[in-house]
Amino acid sequence: MLVPMSAAPVVDPTSAHGAFTLLWLVIALPALGAVVLLLGGRRLDKFGHLIGTAMAVLSFVVSLILFITLLGRDSADRSVSQHLWTWFSAGHYKVEISLLYDQLSALFLLLITGVGSLIHVYSIGYMEHDERRRRFFGYLNLFVAAMLTLVLAGDYVGVFLGWEGVGLASYLLIGFWQHKTSAAVAAKKAFIVNRVGDIGLSLGAGLMFVTFGSTAFTVVSANAPHASKAALTAIGLLLLLAACGKSAQFPLQSWLLDAMEGPTPVSALIHAATMVTAGVYLIVRSNFIFTNAPDARTGVVIIGCITLMWGAIIGCAKDDIKKTLAGSTMSQIGYMILASGLGVVGYAFAIFHLLTHGFFKANMFLGAGSVMHGMDDDVDMRHYGALRKAMPITFATFAMGYLAIIGFPGFSGFWSKDKIIETALTENWVVGLCALLGAGITGFYMTRLMLMTYFTNKRWEKDVHPHESPKVMTYPLIALAALSVLGGVLLAGNWIVDWLSPVVGVPHESSPPIPSLAISALAVLVVAVGVATAWLLVGAQEVPRVAPEKVSVFTRAARADLYGDAFNEEILMRPGDRLIRDLDTFDRTAVDGFVNGIATSLTAIANRLRLAQTGYVRTYALSMLGGAAIVVLALLVVNL
Amino acid sequence: MTPFKAPSVEYSLIAPVLIILGVAVVGVLVEAFVPRRLRYVVQTVLALGGTVAAIVETIIVFNRLNLGDTHPGSGRLAVMGALALDGPTIYLWLLILVIGLLAVLLFAERHLEGGLLSFAGQAAALPGTDAEREAATKGLEQTEVFPLMMFALAGMLMFPAANDLLTMFVALEVLSLPLYLLCGLSRRRRLLSQEAAMKYFILGAFSSAFFVYGIALVYGYSGSMGFAEISQAIGGRTGGHGLLLGGIGLMAVGLLFKIGAAPFHAWTPDVYQGAPTAVTAFMAAGTKVAAFGAMLRLFYVAFGGARWDWTPMIWVVAIMTLVVGSALALVQSDIKRLLAYSSIAHAGFLLVGFLGIRSLVDISAGEISAVPAILFYLTTYGLTIMAAFALVTLVRDAGGEVGHLARWSGLGKESPAVAGLMAFLLLAMAGIPLTSGFTGKWALFAAALAAGAWPMVIIAVIGSVVAAYIYLRVIVLMFFSEPVGDGPTVAMPSIMTSVVIAVGTAATLVLGVVPGPLLDLLGRIGEFIR
């Protein structure tokens, strides 16, 4: 199916001058914020959140200036590199800390700092009563700095630095309320599962060094077409493993739902809009590998298909509003991975969907946070209902996100998802049908969420008085809602495809098997079926306050995350546990026994030898005489 | 009858030795003519100034011989061929003089004994007599230790430079005799000290006898005292091979005794324990460096052609030394004895490197060969052990130094600084990375491996594992054991001992982290003139 396509562009940046010399500031500002907030101590408690927000906003301003400058450049001249210093060198191997600013990283910069700034502002309100708010903002700044490092690095080792940095920030923020055991466990789980993926990135970078003698984008992209197919496929699959870990793709998806233990702004920023999309970035950035490795791309497409269905199915059965959204995130990233696996024709649409998803999913997560804020931090949708009147702004903004994600015509998600479905159908009809079906299920679970939260009957707990959130929280919602609606303009005049083509390559012309308009209509129809089903099953009935026990085997499986955790526990954790226990026993008995035995016998030998040290000169002289005999004998023996 | 021809002496080239000898002679005169109360100051200044002048002079000689920028193996002979001034000699001079300078500082320390030197007030007074008590109450001091030390230092300088058998023997005696005396001059525990001196003297004389007999045999074989002629005779396969083998063996005994290799090591623990700690430090570092330098030149230059005959003997000795040094250190209960056995084990490691002898043509450029490796190890070991013994002098109670290890338990709580520094130095002796001990061992083993002595390297690596246990035991004792009731106190030294500790520790750290420059230098100069 996936035939080799036109050659991937070589990364060949010009060195930075003019406004581009400010590039390092984009990372340095939030990094400085993190350092100040985390080392500053209690005296910053009163206004620390303002410092953190200011750093994010300043970083956004710099990103915007850079973007506008980039727009002013000729399209062939939009790749800029800023060399900072040589990190380390060993023999011929050198790792430079240099930043690569091109069309792809420019979009990521705007997304990370833009959405990041909005979420910083929102968090001022959301975390108002938390006594560790300063630290929270320090971690958020740390995350932003690490994420920016990830997308700006010009070398896979630099990417790895950012990759680990966001992993650390994610760990710290999921476990931010570490007094809750569930949060601490979830943080640990996220960290460990991510580690499995990280191995993919480090091995991938290592293999690149072996294959190309360098890990810099410039060298790898220039030499990739000449490398052996096996090496490229292996590198591609290792990078895919990395992407699976960070982007919660099958089979490393299990951590994302638990990660919802973190504060909601974290879920919005890290586990919806930015960090979890790093896998997509990695694949699109490595287009020079994947374009030349069709087998690896097949793997990418398969993973994308499985995950988009997996996440959607889980989303259908969850009563926890954040976990439903997390399942949805998993599924939507599945779409992006799927698109990036399609190669040159898909890269741009993967990024397009990544951006629109960043808007509408951040919007909905923050909306969910706003709901929780009004509902005493209850996350169970079975305790919601009829909230549209109590929280009109939250409802209205959430609705914009909802319409965007299900792909209501005209909203941002419609454009981006439609393009992926169309391209998938063009390339391979099985994949296309999978994407289409996923869209229908999305329609179902999102409608179910909307109905259970904002419509249907009131099922509130006693003493809960839902109220609209303060302005510092609703304004970011409004901004994100506007982006959710209007994000589709990026496609106007095929802008995003043309914009990214110098980075990811120019797609060849091909027409879908049936007209595009028909595909769009079909997609809308499938979504409508999903929405209608949800209405029939949820909206038209009384929603029980307690989740019904007697449900089909499918619902039970979906509630149990399709047994992903059970699988991990049975197949990986328990045998691993046993292995470690056995090794420990072996270490204690056999190894320690051996070592202690040697020590004991050495001491015994030494105590014997010690007897020769009598303190008498005559004994010493005798031993010298004996020694002299040995020496002369040793000389004579070899001459016999 | 041929007219008498006066020997030519290159005074400027051997100036470092002459300066030290001159200082020693002047020191003796100072004892005779300078009033008692001024002697300490005059002697200290003289010894320090003389050593520093000798160091400066050595650097000048180094530059005059252009050793740094020519190919290995350059240099020249001096004093009618009696002394060889090549890269190894000049480097060892520098090292020995630095060790000597540090030793002078230790000798001159007066803070620890309440304003007096740590040497016997009147060496001639018998222990436990009225005369001794009188010397103590009067606060007598014996400043002859400085000229004695300078004589020993001069001998140490000549020893590795000696290029014929007679010079070598004279150097051996010049370095040994003052040391025998110095060992008996401890202010505290005088009986133990005198016993140590006596043992050292008798056994030293015994080993010298072997050495002289060996000289006679070698002379009988080659008909010459000069190393070059001996080497020639071996190359020419002159008859009487038995004479040569006997000579090599007996001379080896004398040298192996000095470096403390088993089974000629028995004096080491007793003497190291009994001698004043400053003397122990000087002996442990200086004697070992000088003797190893001499042994290298004798075996590599004079006996190099017969190396297939003597390497098996060194194998045997090296294995015995490693086993004895490592095993017996396990069961020591006194820190000075433990360090003595540790120095025996280090001699074993050096002998492993000694087996790295190869023909010059086999050594490719940039490779670490045996001589640079051994010179590097001697540097690291010498400076580390100086600092370690200097630290030992600080742990005291009313009766003087506290050597018993049981009383060192919990020292980490009493004085984290002293215990921490000691732990660092012990880790260096164990060869833990980021200390000079690691780099040194690595260089030695690399040199031995390149010469094909891999079984020896395996044994040595196992030996260093055992050795690590020895040092870690002390560290555990200092940091993880509860302090005993009447634990020792840590005395504040004057600037002099502090300098020794600082220099030794800094060298241990620096040579562990950036060994490159020194290894490069040694690679360039580390070959004998032949």
Short mmCIF file of C-alpha atoms in Angstrom, two decimals, chain B residues 93-451:
data_model
loop_
_atom_site.label_atom_id
_atom_site.label_comp_id
_atom_site.label_asym_id
_atom_site.label_seq_id
_atom_site.Cartn_x
_atom_site.Cartn_y
_atom_site.Cartn_z
CA TRP B 93 64.49 13.85 40.95
CA LEU B 94 61.61 16.23 40.74
CA LEU B 95 59.24 13.76 42.39
CA ILE B 96 61.71 12.82 45.14
CA LEU B 97 62.47 16.47 45.84
CA VAL B 98 58.79 17.31 46.13
CA ILE B 99 58.36 14.37 48.50
CA GLY B 100 61.45 15.63 50.36
CA LEU B 101 59.98 19.11 50.61
CA LEU B 102 56.75 17.74 52.03
CA ALA B 103 58.75 15.55 54.41
CA VAL B 104 60.70 18.58 55.68
CA LEU B 105 57.36 20.21 56.44
CA LEU B 106 56.26 17.14 58.39
CA PHE B 107 59.60 16.97 60.21
CA ALA B 108 59.37 20.62 61.20
CA GLU B 109 55.85 20.35 62.62
CA ARG B 110 55.87 21.56 66.23
CA HIS B 111 52.21 22.19 67.02
CA LEU B 112 51.32 18.60 67.70
CA GLU B 113 53.83 17.95 70.48
CA GLY B 114 53.22 21.14 72.40
CA GLY B 115 55.81 23.26 70.63
CA LEU B 116 58.43 20.56 70.18
CA LEU B 117 59.52 18.40 67.29
CA SER B 118 58.08 14.92 67.28
CA PHE B 119 61.60 13.50 67.58
CA ALA B 120 63.35 12.37 70.75
CA GLY B 121 64.71 15.26 72.76
CA GLN B 122 67.98 13.46 73.37
CA ALA B 123 68.42 10.35 71.31
CA ALA B 124 71.33 9.11 73.36
CA ALA B 125 69.31 9.04 76.58
CA LEU B 126 68.05 5.55 77.38
CA PRO B 127 64.29 5.21 77.56
CA GLY B 128 62.93 5.33 81.07
CA THR B 129 66.03 6.88 82.64
CA ASP B 130 66.46 10.15 84.49
CA ALA B 131 68.39 11.52 81.56
CA GLU B 132 65.39 11.07 79.32
CA ARG B 133 63.02 12.65 81.81
CA GLU B 134 65.40 15.57 82.13
CA ALA B 135 65.51 16.01 78.38
CA ALA B 136 61.72 16.01 78.35
CA THR B 137 61.31 18.57 81.15
CA LYS B 138 63.94 20.84 79.66
CA GLY B 139 62.17 20.67 76.34
CA LEU B 140 65.24 19.59 74.45
CA GLU B 141 65.05 19.16 70.73
CA GLN B 142 67.29 17.32 68.34
CA THR B 143 67.55 19.23 65.07
CA GLU B 144 70.11 16.81 63.60
CA VAL B 145 67.13 15.14 61.96
CA PHE B 146 67.23 17.76 59.22
CA PRO B 147 70.79 17.11 57.98
CA LEU B 148 70.18 13.37 58.36
CA MET B 149 67.14 13.65 56.19
CA MET B 150 69.04 15.71 53.63
CA PHE B 151 71.71 13.02 53.37
CA ALA B 152 69.05 10.40 52.83
CA LEU B 153 67.44 12.63 50.23
CA ALA B 154 70.75 12.99 48.37
CA GLY B 155 71.09 9.21 48.34
CA MET B 156 67.56 8.90 46.96
CA LEU B 157 68.46 11.33 44.18
CA MET B 158 71.57 9.38 43.22
CA PHE B 159 69.93 5.98 43.39
CA PRO B 160 67.76 6.10 40.25
CA ALA B 161 70.43 8.07 38.37
CA ALA B 162 73.22 5.60 39.10
CA ASN B 163 74.52 4.16 35.85
CA ASP B 164 77.06 1.74 37.22
CA LEU B 165 76.97 -0.86 39.94
CA LEU B 166 79.30 0.89 42.37
CA THR B 167 77.52 4.23 42.23
CA MET B 168 74.30 2.40 42.77
CA PHE B 169 75.64 0.68 45.86
CA VAL B 170 77.01 3.91 47.29
CA ALA B 171 73.69 5.62 46.68
CA LEU B 172 71.88 2.74 48.37
CA GLU B 173 74.00 3.09 51.47
CA VAL B 174 73.82 6.89 51.51
CA LEU B 175 70.07 6.75 51.47
CA SER B 176 69.79 3.89 53.95
CA LEU B 177 72.13 4.78 56.79
CA PRO B 178 70.49 8.07 57.83
CA LEU B 179 67.10 6.40 57.63
CA TYR B 180 68.17 3.65 60.05
CA LEU B 181 69.03 6.39 62.52
CA LEU B 182 65.93 8.47 61.92
CA CYS B 183 63.71 5.46 62.60
CA GLY B 184 64.96 5.30 66.17
CA LEU B 185 64.29 8.92 67.05
CA SER B 186 60.64 8.89 67.99
CA ARG B 187 59.71 11.10 70.94
CA ARG B 188 56.93 8.74 72.02
CA ARG B 189 57.11 4.96 72.41
CA ARG B 190 60.88 5.10 72.28
CA LEU B 191 61.52 1.41 72.85
CA LEU B 192 59.33 0.46 69.91
CA SER B 193 61.12 3.08 67.85
CA GLN B 194 64.57 1.89 68.77
CA GLU B 195 63.60 -1.70 68.16
CA ALA B 196 62.39 -0.71 64.72
CA ALA B 197 65.65 1.07 63.97
CA MET B 198 67.67 -1.93 65.06
CA LYS B 199 65.62 -4.34 62.97
CA TYR B 200 65.81 -2.11 59.96
CA PHE B 201 69.55 -1.74 60.31
CA ILE B 202 70.29 -5.46 60.71
CA LEU B 203 68.01 -6.55 57.92
CA GLY B 204 69.16 -3.68 55.74
CA ALA B 205 72.78 -4.68 56.25
CA PHE B 206 71.82 -8.26 55.45
CA SER B 207 70.16 -7.24 52.20
CA SER B 208 73.09 -5.00 51.29
CA ALA B 209 75.34 -8.02 51.63
CA PHE B 210 73.22 -9.85 49.06
CA PHE B 211 73.39 -6.80 46.85
CA VAL B 212 77.18 -6.51 47.01
CA TYR B 213 77.59 -10.19 46.37
CA GLY B 214 75.34 -9.81 43.35
CA ILE B 215 77.50 -6.94 42.11
CA ALA B 216 80.56 -9.14 42.38
CA LEU B 217 78.93 -11.91 40.35
CA VAL B 218 77.72 -9.57 37.65
CA TYR B 219 81.17 -7.99 37.48
CA GLY B 220 82.62 -11.44 37.18
CA TYR B 221 80.32 -12.16 34.29
CA SER B 222 80.69 -8.95 32.33
CA GLY B 223 84.04 -7.61 33.47
CA SER B 224 82.58 -4.17 33.98
CA MET B 225 80.59 -2.10 36.42
CA GLY B 226 78.89 0.08 33.79
CA PHE B 227 75.32 -0.71 32.78
CA ALA B 228 76.05 -0.20 29.10
CA GLU B 229 78.93 -2.67 29.19
CA ILE B 230 76.88 -5.23 31.11
CA SER B 231 74.13 -4.89 28.56
CA GLN B 232 76.69 -5.38 25.82
CA ALA B 233 78.09 -8.47 27.50
CA ILE B 234 74.59 -9.98 27.75
CA GLY B 235 73.96 -9.15 24.11
CA GLY B 236 77.25 -10.84 23.18
CA ARG B 237 76.31 -14.02 25.07
CA THR B 238 79.56 -14.15 26.99
CA GLY B 239 80.05 -17.45 28.78
CA GLY B 240 79.31 -18.05 32.46
CA HIS B 241 75.57 -17.56 32.29
CA GLY B 242 75.26 -18.94 35.82
CA LEU B 243 77.26 -16.00 37.16
CA LEU B 244 74.86 -13.58 35.54
CA LEU B 245 71.76 -15.34 36.85
CA GLY B 246 73.18 -15.50 40.36
CA GLY B 247 74.15 -11.86 40.16
CA ILE B 248 70.72 -10.77 38.94
CA GLY B 249 69.07 -12.78 41.69
CA LEU B 250 71.19 -11.45 44.52
CA MET B 251 71.01 -7.85 43.34
CA ALA B 252 67.26 -8.26 43.02
CA VAL B 253 67.10 -9.30 46.66
CA GLY B 254 68.74 -6.06 47.73
CA LEU B 255 66.41 -3.92 45.67
CA LEU B 256 63.25 -5.89 46.43
CA PHE B 257 64.08 -5.47 50.10
CA LYS B 258 64.09 -1.71 49.69
CA ILE B 259 60.78 -1.58 47.86
CA GLY B 260 59.24 -3.91 50.41
CA ALA B 261 58.33 -6.80 48.15
CA ALA B 262 57.49 -10.19 49.64
CA PRO B 263 59.23 -12.25 50.95
CA PHE B 264 61.59 -9.40 51.81
CA HIS B 265 58.86 -7.30 53.35
CA ALA B 266 58.95 -8.47 56.94
CA TRP B 267 60.67 -5.33 58.22
CA THR B 268 58.11 -2.99 56.70
CA PRO B 269 55.22 -3.19 59.20
CA ASP B 270 57.47 -3.19 62.25
CA VAL B 271 59.56 -0.27 61.03
CA TYR B 272 56.65 1.76 59.67
CA GLN B 273 54.89 1.37 62.99
CA GLY B 274 57.87 2.12 65.20
CA ALA B 275 59.42 5.01 63.31
CA PRO B 276 58.27 8.58 63.89
CA THR B 277 55.34 9.04 61.52
CA ALA B 278 57.06 11.83 59.60
CA VAL B 279 59.96 9.46 58.90
CA THR B 280 57.55 6.70 57.96
CA ALA B 281 55.92 9.00 55.43
CA PHE B 282 59.31 9.98 54.01
CA MET B 283 60.42 6.36 53.80
CA ALA B 284 57.17 5.04 52.40
CA ALA B 285 57.14 7.59 49.63
CA GLY B 286 60.80 8.51 49.01
CA THR B 287 62.54 5.17 49.43
CA LYS B 288 59.99 3.37 47.33
CA VAL B 289 60.21 5.90 44.51
CA ALA B 290 64.02 5.93 44.51
CA ALA B 291 64.38 2.17 44.78
CA PHE B 292 61.87 1.53 42.04
CA GLY B 293 63.63 4.02 39.82
CA ALA B 294 66.95 2.27 40.44
CA MET B 295 65.44 -1.15 39.87
CA LEU B 296 63.87 0.00 36.62
CA ARG B 297 67.18 1.28 35.29
CA LEU B 298 69.18 -1.74 36.43
CA PHE B 299 66.77 -4.30 35.02
CA TYR B 300 65.67 -2.45 31.90
CA VAL B 301 69.02 -1.02 30.85
CA ALA B 302 71.68 -3.39 32.21
CA PHE B 303 69.72 -6.64 32.32
CA GLY B 304 67.18 -5.81 29.59
CA GLY B 305 68.77 -8.31 27.21
CA ALA B 306 68.23 -11.11 29.71
CA ARG B 307 64.62 -10.26 30.43
CA TRP B 308 63.37 -13.71 29.46
CA ASP B 309 65.50 -15.00 32.31
CA TRP B 310 64.31 -12.68 35.04
CA THR B 311 60.64 -12.00 34.23
CA PRO B 312 59.49 -15.37 35.70
CA MET B 313 61.25 -14.47 38.93
CA ILE B 314 59.41 -11.13 39.03
CA TRP B 315 56.15 -12.98 38.35
CA VAL B 316 56.71 -15.11 41.45
CA VAL B 317 57.69 -12.14 43.60
CA ALA B 318 54.82 -9.99 42.33
CA ILE B 319 52.24 -12.67 43.10
CA MET B 320 53.67 -13.26 46.57
CA THR B 321 53.78 -9.54 47.24
CA LEU B 322 50.18 -9.02 46.16
CA VAL B 323 48.96 -11.93 48.25
CA VAL B 324 50.95 -11.04 51.35
CA GLY B 325 50.21 -7.32 51.13
CA SER B 326 46.49 -7.67 50.54
CA ALA B 327 45.83 -10.61 52.82
CA LEU B 328 47.77 -9.43 55.83
CA ALA B 329 46.36 -5.92 55.62
CA LEU B 330 42.97 -7.55 56.25
CA VAL B 331 43.85 -8.50 59.80
CA GLN B 332 45.75 -5.42 60.95
CA SER B 333 44.52 -3.49 63.93
CA ASP B 334 46.92 -0.54 63.69
CA ILE B 335 46.55 2.14 61.04
CA LYS B 336 50.30 2.48 60.47
CA ARG B 337 50.74 -1.26 60.07
CA LEU B 338 47.74 -1.30 57.76
CA LEU B 339 49.31 1.40 55.61
CA ALA B 340 52.57 -0.56 55.69
CA TYR B 341 50.89 -3.65 54.27
CA SER B 342 49.08 -1.43 51.84
CA SER B 343 52.45 -0.13 50.67
CA ILE B 344 53.57 -3.75 50.21
CA ALA B 345 50.50 -4.38 48.07
CA HIS B 346 51.30 -1.25 46.07
CA ALA B 347 54.80 -2.59 45.47
CA GLY B 348 53.06 -5.67 44.08
CA PHE B 349 51.03 -3.57 41.68
CA LEU B 350 54.17 -1.74 40.60
CA LEU B 351 55.86 -5.08 39.93
CA VAL B 352 52.91 -5.99 37.70
CA GLY B 353 53.65 -2.87 35.68
CA PHE B 354 57.32 -3.81 35.82
CA LEU B 355 56.42 -6.89 33.79
CA GLY B 356 55.34 -4.58 31.00
CA ILE B 357 58.92 -4.51 29.68
CA ARG B 358 59.08 -4.72 25.90
CA SER B 359 61.54 -3.98 23.15
CA LEU B 360 61.38 -0.36 22.12
CA VAL B 361 60.52 -1.34 18.56
CA ASP B 362 57.33 -3.06 19.75
CA ILE B 363 55.95 0.03 21.40
CA SER B 364 53.80 2.09 19.08
CA ALA B 365 53.50 5.84 19.43
CA GLY B 366 51.05 7.10 22.00
CA GLU B 367 50.89 3.79 23.81
CA ILE B 368 51.52 3.71 27.54
CA SER B 369 54.63 1.65 28.08
CA ALA B 370 55.91 0.32 31.37
CA VAL B 371 58.29 3.12 32.36
CA PRO B 372 55.80 6.02 32.06
CA ALA B 373 53.14 3.90 33.75
CA ILE B 374 55.38 3.13 36.70
CA LEU B 375 56.55 6.74 36.97
CA PHE B 376 52.94 7.86 37.00
CA TYR B 377 51.98 5.32 39.63
CA LEU B 378 54.95 6.29 41.80
CA THR B 379 53.79 9.90 41.63
CA THR B 380 50.24 9.10 42.63
CA TYR B 381 51.22 6.64 45.31
CA GLY B 382 53.95 8.82 46.81
CA LEU B 383 51.78 11.90 47.19
CA THR B 384 48.76 9.96 48.45
CA ILE B 385 50.71 8.07 51.11
CA MET B 386 52.42 11.26 52.31
CA ALA B 387 49.05 12.87 52.91
CA ALA B 388 47.71 9.72 54.57
CA PHE B 389 50.56 9.53 57.06
CA ALA B 390 50.27 13.26 57.67
CA LEU B 391 46.65 12.69 58.65
CA VAL B 392 47.70 9.86 60.97
CA THR B 393 49.80 12.33 62.95
CA LEU B 394 46.70 14.36 63.77
CA VAL B 395 44.71 11.68 65.56
CA ARG B 396 46.05 11.80 69.07
CA ASP B 397 45.43 11.43 72.77
CA ALA B 398 47.52 12.20 75.82
CA GLY B 399 49.98 9.42 74.94
CA GLY B 400 50.72 10.71 71.44
CA GLU B 401 49.36 9.36 68.20
CA VAL B 402 46.53 6.86 68.34
CA GLY B 403 47.27 4.14 65.87
CA HIS B 404 44.90 1.49 67.11
CA LEU B 405 42.08 1.15 64.62
CA ALA B 406 39.46 0.23 67.20
CA ARG B 407 39.85 3.70 68.63
CA TRP B 408 39.31 5.28 65.22
CA SER B 409 35.69 4.14 65.20
CA GLY B 410 33.29 6.99 64.86
CA LEU B 411 36.05 9.41 63.91
CA GLY B 412 33.70 10.78 61.27
CA LYS B 413 31.59 12.30 64.04
CA GLU B 414 34.55 13.68 65.97
CA SER B 415 36.19 15.26 62.94
CA PRO B 416 34.38 14.99 59.62
CA ALA B 417 37.21 16.82 57.86
CA VAL B 418 40.02 14.47 58.89
CA ALA B 419 37.89 11.37 58.47
CA GLY B 420 36.59 12.60 55.12
CA LEU B 421 40.08 13.33 53.78
CA MET B 422 41.33 10.00 55.05
CA ALA B 423 38.40 8.25 53.39
CA PHE B 424 39.21 9.98 50.11
CA LEU B 425 42.86 8.95 50.28
CA LEU B 426 41.92 5.38 51.17
CA LEU B 427 39.56 5.29 48.20
CA ALA B 428 42.44 6.46 46.05
CA MET B 429 44.62 3.64 47.36
CA ALA B 430 41.79 1.25 46.56
CA GLY B 431 41.79 2.60 43.01
CA ILE B 432 38.32 4.07 42.84
CA PRO B 433 37.71 6.15 39.68
CA LEU B 434 38.11 9.93 39.86
CA THR B 435 41.12 9.43 42.11
CA SER B 436 44.71 9.16 40.97
CA GLY B 437 44.84 5.58 42.25
CA PHE B 438 42.47 4.48 39.54
CA THR B 439 44.37 6.15 36.72
CA GLY B 440 47.64 4.82 38.05
CA LYS B 441 46.42 1.23 38.26
CA TRP B 442 44.84 1.53 34.86
CA ALA B 443 48.13 2.70 33.33
CA LEU B 444 50.08 -0.10 35.01
CA PHE B 445 47.66 -2.79 33.95
CA ALA B 446 47.51 -1.43 30.41
CA ALA B 447 51.29 -1.57 30.16
CA ALA B 448 51.40 -5.12 31.52
CA LEU B 449 48.59 -6.25 29.21
CA ALA B 450 50.36 -4.84 26.19
CA ALA B 451 53.38 -6.96 27.08
#
